[in-house]
mmCIF file of C-alpha atoms and ligand atoms in Angstrom:
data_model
loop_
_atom_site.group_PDB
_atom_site.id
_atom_site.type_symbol
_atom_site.label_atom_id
_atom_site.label_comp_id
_atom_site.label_asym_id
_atom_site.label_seq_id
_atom_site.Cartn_x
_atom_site.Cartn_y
_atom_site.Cartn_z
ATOM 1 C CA UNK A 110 109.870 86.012 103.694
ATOM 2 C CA UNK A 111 109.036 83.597 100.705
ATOM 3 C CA UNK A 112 105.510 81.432 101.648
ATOM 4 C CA UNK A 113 106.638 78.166 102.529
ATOM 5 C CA UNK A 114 106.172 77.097 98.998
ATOM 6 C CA UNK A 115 105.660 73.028 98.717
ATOM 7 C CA UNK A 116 107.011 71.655 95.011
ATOM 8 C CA UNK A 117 108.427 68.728 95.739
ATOM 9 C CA UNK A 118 105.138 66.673 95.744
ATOM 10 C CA UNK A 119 105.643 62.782 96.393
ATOM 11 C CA UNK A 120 105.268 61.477 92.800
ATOM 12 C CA UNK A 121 104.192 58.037 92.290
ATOM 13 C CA UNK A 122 107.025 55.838 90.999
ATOM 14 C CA UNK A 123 105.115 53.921 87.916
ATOM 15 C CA UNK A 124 103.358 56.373 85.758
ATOM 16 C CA UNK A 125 100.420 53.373 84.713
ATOM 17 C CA UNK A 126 96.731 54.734 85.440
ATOM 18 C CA UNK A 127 96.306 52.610 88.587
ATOM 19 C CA UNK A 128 99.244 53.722 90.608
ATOM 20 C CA UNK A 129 98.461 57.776 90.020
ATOM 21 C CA UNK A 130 94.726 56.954 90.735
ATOM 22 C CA UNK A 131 95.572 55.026 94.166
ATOM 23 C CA UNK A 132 98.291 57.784 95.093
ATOM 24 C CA UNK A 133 95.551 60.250 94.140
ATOM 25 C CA UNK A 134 92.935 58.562 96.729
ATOM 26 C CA UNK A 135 95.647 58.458 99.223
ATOM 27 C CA UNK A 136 96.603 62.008 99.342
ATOM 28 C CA UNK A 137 93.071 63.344 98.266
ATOM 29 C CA UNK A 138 91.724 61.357 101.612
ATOM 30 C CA UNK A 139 94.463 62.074 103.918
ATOM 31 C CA UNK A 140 94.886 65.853 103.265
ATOM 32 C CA UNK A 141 91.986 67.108 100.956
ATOM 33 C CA UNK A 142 93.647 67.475 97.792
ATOM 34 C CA UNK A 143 96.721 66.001 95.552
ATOM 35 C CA UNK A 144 99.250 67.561 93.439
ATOM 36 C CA UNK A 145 100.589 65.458 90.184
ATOM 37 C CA UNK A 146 103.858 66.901 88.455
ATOM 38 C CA UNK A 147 104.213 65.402 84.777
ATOM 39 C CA UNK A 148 100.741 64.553 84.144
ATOM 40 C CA UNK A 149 101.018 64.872 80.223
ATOM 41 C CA UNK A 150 104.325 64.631 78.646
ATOM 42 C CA UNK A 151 106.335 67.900 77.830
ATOM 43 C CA UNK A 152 105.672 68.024 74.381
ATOM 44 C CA UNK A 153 101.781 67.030 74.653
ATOM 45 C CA UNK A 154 101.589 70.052 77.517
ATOM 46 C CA UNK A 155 103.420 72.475 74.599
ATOM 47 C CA UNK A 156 100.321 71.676 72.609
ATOM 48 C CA UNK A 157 98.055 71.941 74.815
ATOM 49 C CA UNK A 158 99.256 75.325 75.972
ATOM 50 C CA UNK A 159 99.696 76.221 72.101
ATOM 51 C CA UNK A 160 95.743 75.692 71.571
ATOM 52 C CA UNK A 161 95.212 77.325 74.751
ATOM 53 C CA UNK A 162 96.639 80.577 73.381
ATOM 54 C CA UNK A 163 95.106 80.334 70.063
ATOM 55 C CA UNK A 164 91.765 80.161 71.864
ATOM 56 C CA UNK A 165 92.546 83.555 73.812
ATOM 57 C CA UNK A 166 93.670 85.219 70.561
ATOM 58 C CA UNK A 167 90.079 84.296 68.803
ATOM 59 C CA UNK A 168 88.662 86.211 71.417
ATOM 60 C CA UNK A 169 85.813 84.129 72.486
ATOM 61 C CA UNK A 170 87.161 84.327 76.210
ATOM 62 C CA UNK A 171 84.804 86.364 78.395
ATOM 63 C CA UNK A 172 85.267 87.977 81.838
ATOM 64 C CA UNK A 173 85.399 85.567 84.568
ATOM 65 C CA UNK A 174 82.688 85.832 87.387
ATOM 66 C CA UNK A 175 84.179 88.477 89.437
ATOM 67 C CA UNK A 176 86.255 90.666 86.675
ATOM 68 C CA UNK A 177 84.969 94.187 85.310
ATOM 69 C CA UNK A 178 81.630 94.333 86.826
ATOM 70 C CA UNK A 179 80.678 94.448 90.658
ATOM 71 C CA UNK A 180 81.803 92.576 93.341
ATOM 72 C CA UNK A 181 78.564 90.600 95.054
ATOM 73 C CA UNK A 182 79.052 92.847 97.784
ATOM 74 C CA UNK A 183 78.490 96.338 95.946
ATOM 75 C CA UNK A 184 75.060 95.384 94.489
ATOM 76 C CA UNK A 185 73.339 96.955 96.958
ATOM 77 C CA UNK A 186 75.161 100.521 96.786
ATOM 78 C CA UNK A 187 74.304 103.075 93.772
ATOM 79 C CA UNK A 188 78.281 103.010 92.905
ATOM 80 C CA UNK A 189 79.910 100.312 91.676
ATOM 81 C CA UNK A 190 83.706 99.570 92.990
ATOM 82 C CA UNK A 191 85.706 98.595 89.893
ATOM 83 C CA UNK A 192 87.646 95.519 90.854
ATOM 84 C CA UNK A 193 90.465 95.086 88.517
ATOM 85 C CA UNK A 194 89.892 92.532 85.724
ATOM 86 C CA UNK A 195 90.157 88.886 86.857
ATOM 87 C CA UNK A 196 90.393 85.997 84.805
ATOM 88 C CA UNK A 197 88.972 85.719 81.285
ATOM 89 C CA UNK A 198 87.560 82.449 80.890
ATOM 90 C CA UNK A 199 85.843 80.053 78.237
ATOM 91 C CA UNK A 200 84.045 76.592 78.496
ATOM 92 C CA UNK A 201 85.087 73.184 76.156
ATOM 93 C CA UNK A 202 83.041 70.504 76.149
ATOM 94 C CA UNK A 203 86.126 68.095 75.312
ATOM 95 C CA UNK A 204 85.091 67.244 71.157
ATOM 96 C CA UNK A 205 85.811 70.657 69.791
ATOM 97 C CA UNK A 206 87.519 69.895 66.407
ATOM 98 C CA UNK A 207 89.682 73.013 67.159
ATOM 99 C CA UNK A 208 91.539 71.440 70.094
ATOM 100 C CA UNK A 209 92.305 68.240 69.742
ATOM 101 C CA UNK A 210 95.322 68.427 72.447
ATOM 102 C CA UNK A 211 92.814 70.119 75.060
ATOM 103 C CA UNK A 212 89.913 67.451 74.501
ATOM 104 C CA UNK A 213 93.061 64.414 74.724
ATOM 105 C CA UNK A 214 93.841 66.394 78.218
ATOM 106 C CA UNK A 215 90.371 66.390 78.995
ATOM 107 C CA UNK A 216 89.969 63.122 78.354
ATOM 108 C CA UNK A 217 93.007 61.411 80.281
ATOM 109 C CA UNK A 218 91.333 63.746 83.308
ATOM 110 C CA UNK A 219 88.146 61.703 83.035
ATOM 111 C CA UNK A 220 90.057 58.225 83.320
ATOM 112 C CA UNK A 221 92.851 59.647 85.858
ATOM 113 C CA UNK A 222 88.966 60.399 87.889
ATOM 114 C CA UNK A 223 87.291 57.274 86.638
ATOM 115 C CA UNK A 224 89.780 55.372 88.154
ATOM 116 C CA UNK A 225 90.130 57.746 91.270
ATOM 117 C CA UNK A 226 86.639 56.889 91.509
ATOM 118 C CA UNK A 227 87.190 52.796 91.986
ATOM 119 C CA UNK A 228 89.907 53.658 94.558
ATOM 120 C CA UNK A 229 87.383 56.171 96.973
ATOM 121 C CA UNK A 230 85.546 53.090 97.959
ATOM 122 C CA UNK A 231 82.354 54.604 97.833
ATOM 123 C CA UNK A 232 82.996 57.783 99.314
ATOM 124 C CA UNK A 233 81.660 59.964 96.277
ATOM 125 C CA UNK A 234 79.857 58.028 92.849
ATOM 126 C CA UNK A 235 81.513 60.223 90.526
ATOM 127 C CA UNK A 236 79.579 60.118 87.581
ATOM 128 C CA UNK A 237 80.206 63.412 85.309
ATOM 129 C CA UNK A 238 81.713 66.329 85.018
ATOM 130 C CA UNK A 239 81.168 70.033 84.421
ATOM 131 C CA UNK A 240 82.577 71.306 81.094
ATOM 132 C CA UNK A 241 86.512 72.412 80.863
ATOM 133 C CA UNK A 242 86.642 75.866 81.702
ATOM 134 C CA UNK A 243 89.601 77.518 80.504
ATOM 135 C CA UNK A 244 90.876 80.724 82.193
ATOM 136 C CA UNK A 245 93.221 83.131 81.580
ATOM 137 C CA UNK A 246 94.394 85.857 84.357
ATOM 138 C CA UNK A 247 95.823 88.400 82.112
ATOM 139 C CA UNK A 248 98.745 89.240 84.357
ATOM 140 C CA UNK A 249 97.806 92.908 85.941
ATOM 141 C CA UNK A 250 97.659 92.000 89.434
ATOM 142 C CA UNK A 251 94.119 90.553 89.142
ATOM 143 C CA UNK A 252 94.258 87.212 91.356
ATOM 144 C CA UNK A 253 91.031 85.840 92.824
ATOM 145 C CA UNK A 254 89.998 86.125 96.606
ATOM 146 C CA UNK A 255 89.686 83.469 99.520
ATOM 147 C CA UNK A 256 86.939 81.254 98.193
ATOM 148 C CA UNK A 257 85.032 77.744 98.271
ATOM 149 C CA UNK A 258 84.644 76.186 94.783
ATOM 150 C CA UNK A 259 81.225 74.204 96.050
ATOM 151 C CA UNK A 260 80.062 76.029 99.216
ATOM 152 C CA UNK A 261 76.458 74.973 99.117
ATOM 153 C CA UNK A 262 76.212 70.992 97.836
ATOM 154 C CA UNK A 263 75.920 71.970 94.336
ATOM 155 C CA UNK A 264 76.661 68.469 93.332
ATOM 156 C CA UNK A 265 80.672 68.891 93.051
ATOM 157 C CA UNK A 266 82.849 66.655 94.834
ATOM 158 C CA UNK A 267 86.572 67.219 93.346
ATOM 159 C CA UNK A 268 88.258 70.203 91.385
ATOM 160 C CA UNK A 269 90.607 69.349 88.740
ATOM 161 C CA UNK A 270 93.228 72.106 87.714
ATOM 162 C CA UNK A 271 95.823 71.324 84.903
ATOM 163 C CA UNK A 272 98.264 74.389 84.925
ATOM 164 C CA UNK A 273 100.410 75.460 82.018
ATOM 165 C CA UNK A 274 102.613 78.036 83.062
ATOM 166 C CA UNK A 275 106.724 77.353 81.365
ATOM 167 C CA UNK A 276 108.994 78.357 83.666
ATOM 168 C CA UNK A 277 106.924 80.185 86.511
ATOM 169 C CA UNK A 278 108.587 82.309 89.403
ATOM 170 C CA UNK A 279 106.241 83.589 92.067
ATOM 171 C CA UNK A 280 108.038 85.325 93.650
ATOM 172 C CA UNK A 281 108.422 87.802 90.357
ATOM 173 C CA UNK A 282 104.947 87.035 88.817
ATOM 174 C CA UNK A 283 102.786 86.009 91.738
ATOM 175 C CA UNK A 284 99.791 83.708 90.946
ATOM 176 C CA UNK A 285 100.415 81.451 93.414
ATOM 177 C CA UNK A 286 97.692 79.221 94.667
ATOM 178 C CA UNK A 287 97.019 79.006 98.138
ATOM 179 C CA UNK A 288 94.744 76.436 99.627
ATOM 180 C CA UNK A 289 93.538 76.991 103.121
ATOM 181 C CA UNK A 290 91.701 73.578 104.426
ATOM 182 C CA UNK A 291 90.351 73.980 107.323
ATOM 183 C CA UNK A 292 92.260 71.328 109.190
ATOM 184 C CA UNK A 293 94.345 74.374 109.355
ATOM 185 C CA UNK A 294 98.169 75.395 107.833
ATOM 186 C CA UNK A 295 97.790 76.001 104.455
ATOM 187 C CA UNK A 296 99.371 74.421 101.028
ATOM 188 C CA UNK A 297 101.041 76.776 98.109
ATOM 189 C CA UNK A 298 101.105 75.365 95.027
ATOM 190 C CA UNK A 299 102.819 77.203 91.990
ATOM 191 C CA UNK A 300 100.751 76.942 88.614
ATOM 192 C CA UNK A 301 103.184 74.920 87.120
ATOM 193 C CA UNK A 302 103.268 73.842 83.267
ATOM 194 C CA UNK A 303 101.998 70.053 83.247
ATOM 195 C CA UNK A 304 101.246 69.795 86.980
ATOM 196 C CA UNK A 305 96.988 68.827 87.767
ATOM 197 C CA UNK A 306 96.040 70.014 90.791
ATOM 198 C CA UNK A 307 93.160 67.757 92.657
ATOM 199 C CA UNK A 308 91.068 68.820 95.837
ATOM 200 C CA UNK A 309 87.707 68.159 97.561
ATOM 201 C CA UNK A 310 85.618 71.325 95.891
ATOM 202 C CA UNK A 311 83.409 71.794 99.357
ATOM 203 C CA UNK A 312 84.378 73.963 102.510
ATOM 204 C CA UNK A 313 86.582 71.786 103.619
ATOM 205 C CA UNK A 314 89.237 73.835 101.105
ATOM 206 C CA UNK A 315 88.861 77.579 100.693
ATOM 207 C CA UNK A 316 91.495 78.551 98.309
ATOM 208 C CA UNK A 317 92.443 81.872 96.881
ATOM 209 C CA UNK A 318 94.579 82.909 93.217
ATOM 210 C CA UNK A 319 97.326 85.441 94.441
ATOM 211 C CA UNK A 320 97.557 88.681 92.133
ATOM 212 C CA UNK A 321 99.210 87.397 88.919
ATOM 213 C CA UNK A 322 101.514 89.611 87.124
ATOM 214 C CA UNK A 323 102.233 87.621 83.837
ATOM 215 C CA UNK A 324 99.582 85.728 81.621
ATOM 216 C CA UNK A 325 98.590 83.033 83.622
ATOM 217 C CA UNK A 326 96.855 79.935 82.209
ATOM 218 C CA UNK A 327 94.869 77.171 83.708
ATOM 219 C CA UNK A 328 92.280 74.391 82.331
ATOM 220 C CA UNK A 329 89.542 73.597 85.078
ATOM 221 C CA UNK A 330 87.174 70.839 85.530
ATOM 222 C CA UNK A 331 84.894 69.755 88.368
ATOM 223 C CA UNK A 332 83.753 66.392 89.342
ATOM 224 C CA UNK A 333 80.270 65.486 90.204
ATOM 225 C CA UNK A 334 79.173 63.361 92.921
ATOM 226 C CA UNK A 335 76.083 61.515 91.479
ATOM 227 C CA UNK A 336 73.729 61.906 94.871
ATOM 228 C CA UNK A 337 74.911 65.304 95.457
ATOM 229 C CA UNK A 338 74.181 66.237 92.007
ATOM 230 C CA UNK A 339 70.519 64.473 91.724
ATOM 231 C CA UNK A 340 69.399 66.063 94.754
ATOM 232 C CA UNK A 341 70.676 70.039 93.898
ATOM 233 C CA UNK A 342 69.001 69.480 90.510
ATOM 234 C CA UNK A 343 65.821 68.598 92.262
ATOM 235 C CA UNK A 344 66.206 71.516 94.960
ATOM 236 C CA UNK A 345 66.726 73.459 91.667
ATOM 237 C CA UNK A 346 63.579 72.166 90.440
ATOM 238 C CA UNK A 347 61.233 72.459 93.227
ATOM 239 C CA UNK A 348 62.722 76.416 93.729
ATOM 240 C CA UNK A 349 62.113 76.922 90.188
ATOM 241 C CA UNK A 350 58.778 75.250 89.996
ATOM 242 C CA UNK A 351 57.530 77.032 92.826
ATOM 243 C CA UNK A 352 58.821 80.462 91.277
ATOM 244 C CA UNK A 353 56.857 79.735 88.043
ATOM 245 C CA UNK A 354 53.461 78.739 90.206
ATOM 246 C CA UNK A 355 54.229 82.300 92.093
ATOM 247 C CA UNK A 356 53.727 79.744 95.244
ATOM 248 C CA UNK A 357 53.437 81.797 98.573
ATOM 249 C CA UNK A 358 53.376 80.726 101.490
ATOM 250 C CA UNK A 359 50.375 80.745 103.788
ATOM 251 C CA UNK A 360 50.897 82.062 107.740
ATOM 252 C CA UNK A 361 51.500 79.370 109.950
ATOM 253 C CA UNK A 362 48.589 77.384 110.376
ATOM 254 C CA UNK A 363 48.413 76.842 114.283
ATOM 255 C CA UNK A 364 48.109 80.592 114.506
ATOM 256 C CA UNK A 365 44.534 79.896 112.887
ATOM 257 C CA UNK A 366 43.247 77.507 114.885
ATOM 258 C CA UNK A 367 43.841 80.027 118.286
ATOM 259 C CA UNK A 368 41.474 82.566 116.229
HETATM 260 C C1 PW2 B 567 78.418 81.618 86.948
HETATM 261 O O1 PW2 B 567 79.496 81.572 86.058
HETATM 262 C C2 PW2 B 567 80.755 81.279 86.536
HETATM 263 C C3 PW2 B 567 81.784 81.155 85.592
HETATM 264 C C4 PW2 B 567 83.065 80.860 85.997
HETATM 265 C C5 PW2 B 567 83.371 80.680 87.329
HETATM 266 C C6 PW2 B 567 84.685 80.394 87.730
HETATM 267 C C7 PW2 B 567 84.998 80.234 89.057
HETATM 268 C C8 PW2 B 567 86.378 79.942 89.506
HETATM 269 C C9 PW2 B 567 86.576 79.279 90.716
HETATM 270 N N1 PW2 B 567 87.797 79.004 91.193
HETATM 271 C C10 PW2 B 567 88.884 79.376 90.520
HETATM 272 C C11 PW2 B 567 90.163 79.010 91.154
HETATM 273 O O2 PW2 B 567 90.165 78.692 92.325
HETATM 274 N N2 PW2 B 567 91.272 79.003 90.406
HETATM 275 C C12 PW2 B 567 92.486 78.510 91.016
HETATM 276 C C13 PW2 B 567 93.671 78.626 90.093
HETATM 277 O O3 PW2 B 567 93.508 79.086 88.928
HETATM 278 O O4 PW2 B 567 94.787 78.261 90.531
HETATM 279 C C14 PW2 B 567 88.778 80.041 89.281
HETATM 280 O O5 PW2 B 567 89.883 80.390 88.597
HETATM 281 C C15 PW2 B 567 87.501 80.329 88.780
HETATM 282 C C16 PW2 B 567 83.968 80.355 90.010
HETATM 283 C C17 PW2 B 567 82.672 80.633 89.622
HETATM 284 C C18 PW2 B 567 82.345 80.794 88.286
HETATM 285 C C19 PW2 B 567 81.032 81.095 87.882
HETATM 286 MN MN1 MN B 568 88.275 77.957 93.058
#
């Protein structure tokens, strides 16, 4: 049977900043994540998609983390399973001259979070973001597995996904993305053209890409929390520091005192 498939999300009534960015707190705080139909308008969304594609034909996208090479788990083992090609991705830091539609998309995202932001009441001190990555599964059945976007307090607090998929049936081309949170159930949300897709990036919402059988396009940006961030930067530091010194670490001292 067809996965109870959710797509008609509350939408705010007003579309001014405030109103999306308290609807956005709402939902994001009472179920871990918030889906917003209409974000741009249509013809903005065309343009964006338009760039979008003109950035895959250059060629400067590059295999995603888990397409073409190993998965984490082969390392080990003298063969390497092929996994079938995932998504093909590339990062925008928002002023590329080349794409002025994706840096105006990236841009309402920051105020859409900046104002999200004022409305957590101190939850989370969002204060930057990582670059826009933008990915491309190229439609052969690659989806991604069951994952957490931040499983280990890297310093992200919300992922952003704008999708920009016309006219999308999953049941025919698949893609569908399924989040998991671990409140239990779990929410499907077709990668609609024009729909951002907001939710907590810790464990709190594994989520997995379903195999895709058409070109499917989506522009992703993640949130940092500002004491998250400071302290994995210095955990970063200290592990790196400590690599560089060749630190070891000495038996446990109470042992030598019994000698
Ligand atoms: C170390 O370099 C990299 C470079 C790129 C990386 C991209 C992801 C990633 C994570 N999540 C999703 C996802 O959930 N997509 C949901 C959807 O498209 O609907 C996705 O497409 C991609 C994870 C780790 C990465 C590491
Ligand atoms: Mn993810």
């Amino acid at each position: 049977p067809r996965p109870f498939i959710q797509t008609d999300f509350p939408h705010p009534k007003s579309r001014d900043g405030d109103t999306l960015a308290r609807h956005a707190a709402v939902h994001l705080q009472k179920s871990g994540y918030c889906v917003l139909d209409g974000f741009l308008n249509q013809e903005h969304s065309l343009n964006v998609l338009r760039e979008v594609k003109s950035i895959q034909d250059s060629g400067v996208l590059i295999d995603g983390p888990l397409s073409g090479g190993r998965t984490s788990s082969e390392k080990s083992k003298k063969f390497t399973k092929r996994v079938i090609r995932g998504d093909k991705i590339t990062w925008l830091q928002g002023q590329e001259e080349s794409c002025p539609r994706i840096n105006s998309l990236i841009a309402q995202m920051d105020e859409l979070i900046q104002r999200l932001n004022y409305f957590l009441q101190g939850q989370y001190a969002i204060s930057g973001r990582t670059k826009a990555m933008v990915a491309c599964y190229p439609g052969n059945g690659a989806g991604y597995a069951c994952h957490v976007d931040n499983p280990n307090r890297d310093g992200r607090c919300v992922t952003c996904i704008y999708y920009l998929n016309d006219k999308w049936d999953v049941t025919s081309q698949g893609g569908l993305l399924r989040l998991l949170p671990v409140s239990g159930g779990h929410v499907d949300v077709e990668p609609l053209l024009n729909r951002l897709l907001l939710f907590w990036s810790d464990r709190r919402n594994p989520h997995e890409v379903q195999p895709a059988f058409d070109m499917r396009y989506a522009i992703t940006v993640w949130y940092f929390d500002k004491s998250e961030r400071e302290e994995a930067k210095m955990a970063q530091l200290n592990e790196d520091m400590s690599k560089l010194r060749g630190e070891v670490s000495l038996p446990d001292v109470k042992e030598q005192k019994e000698r």
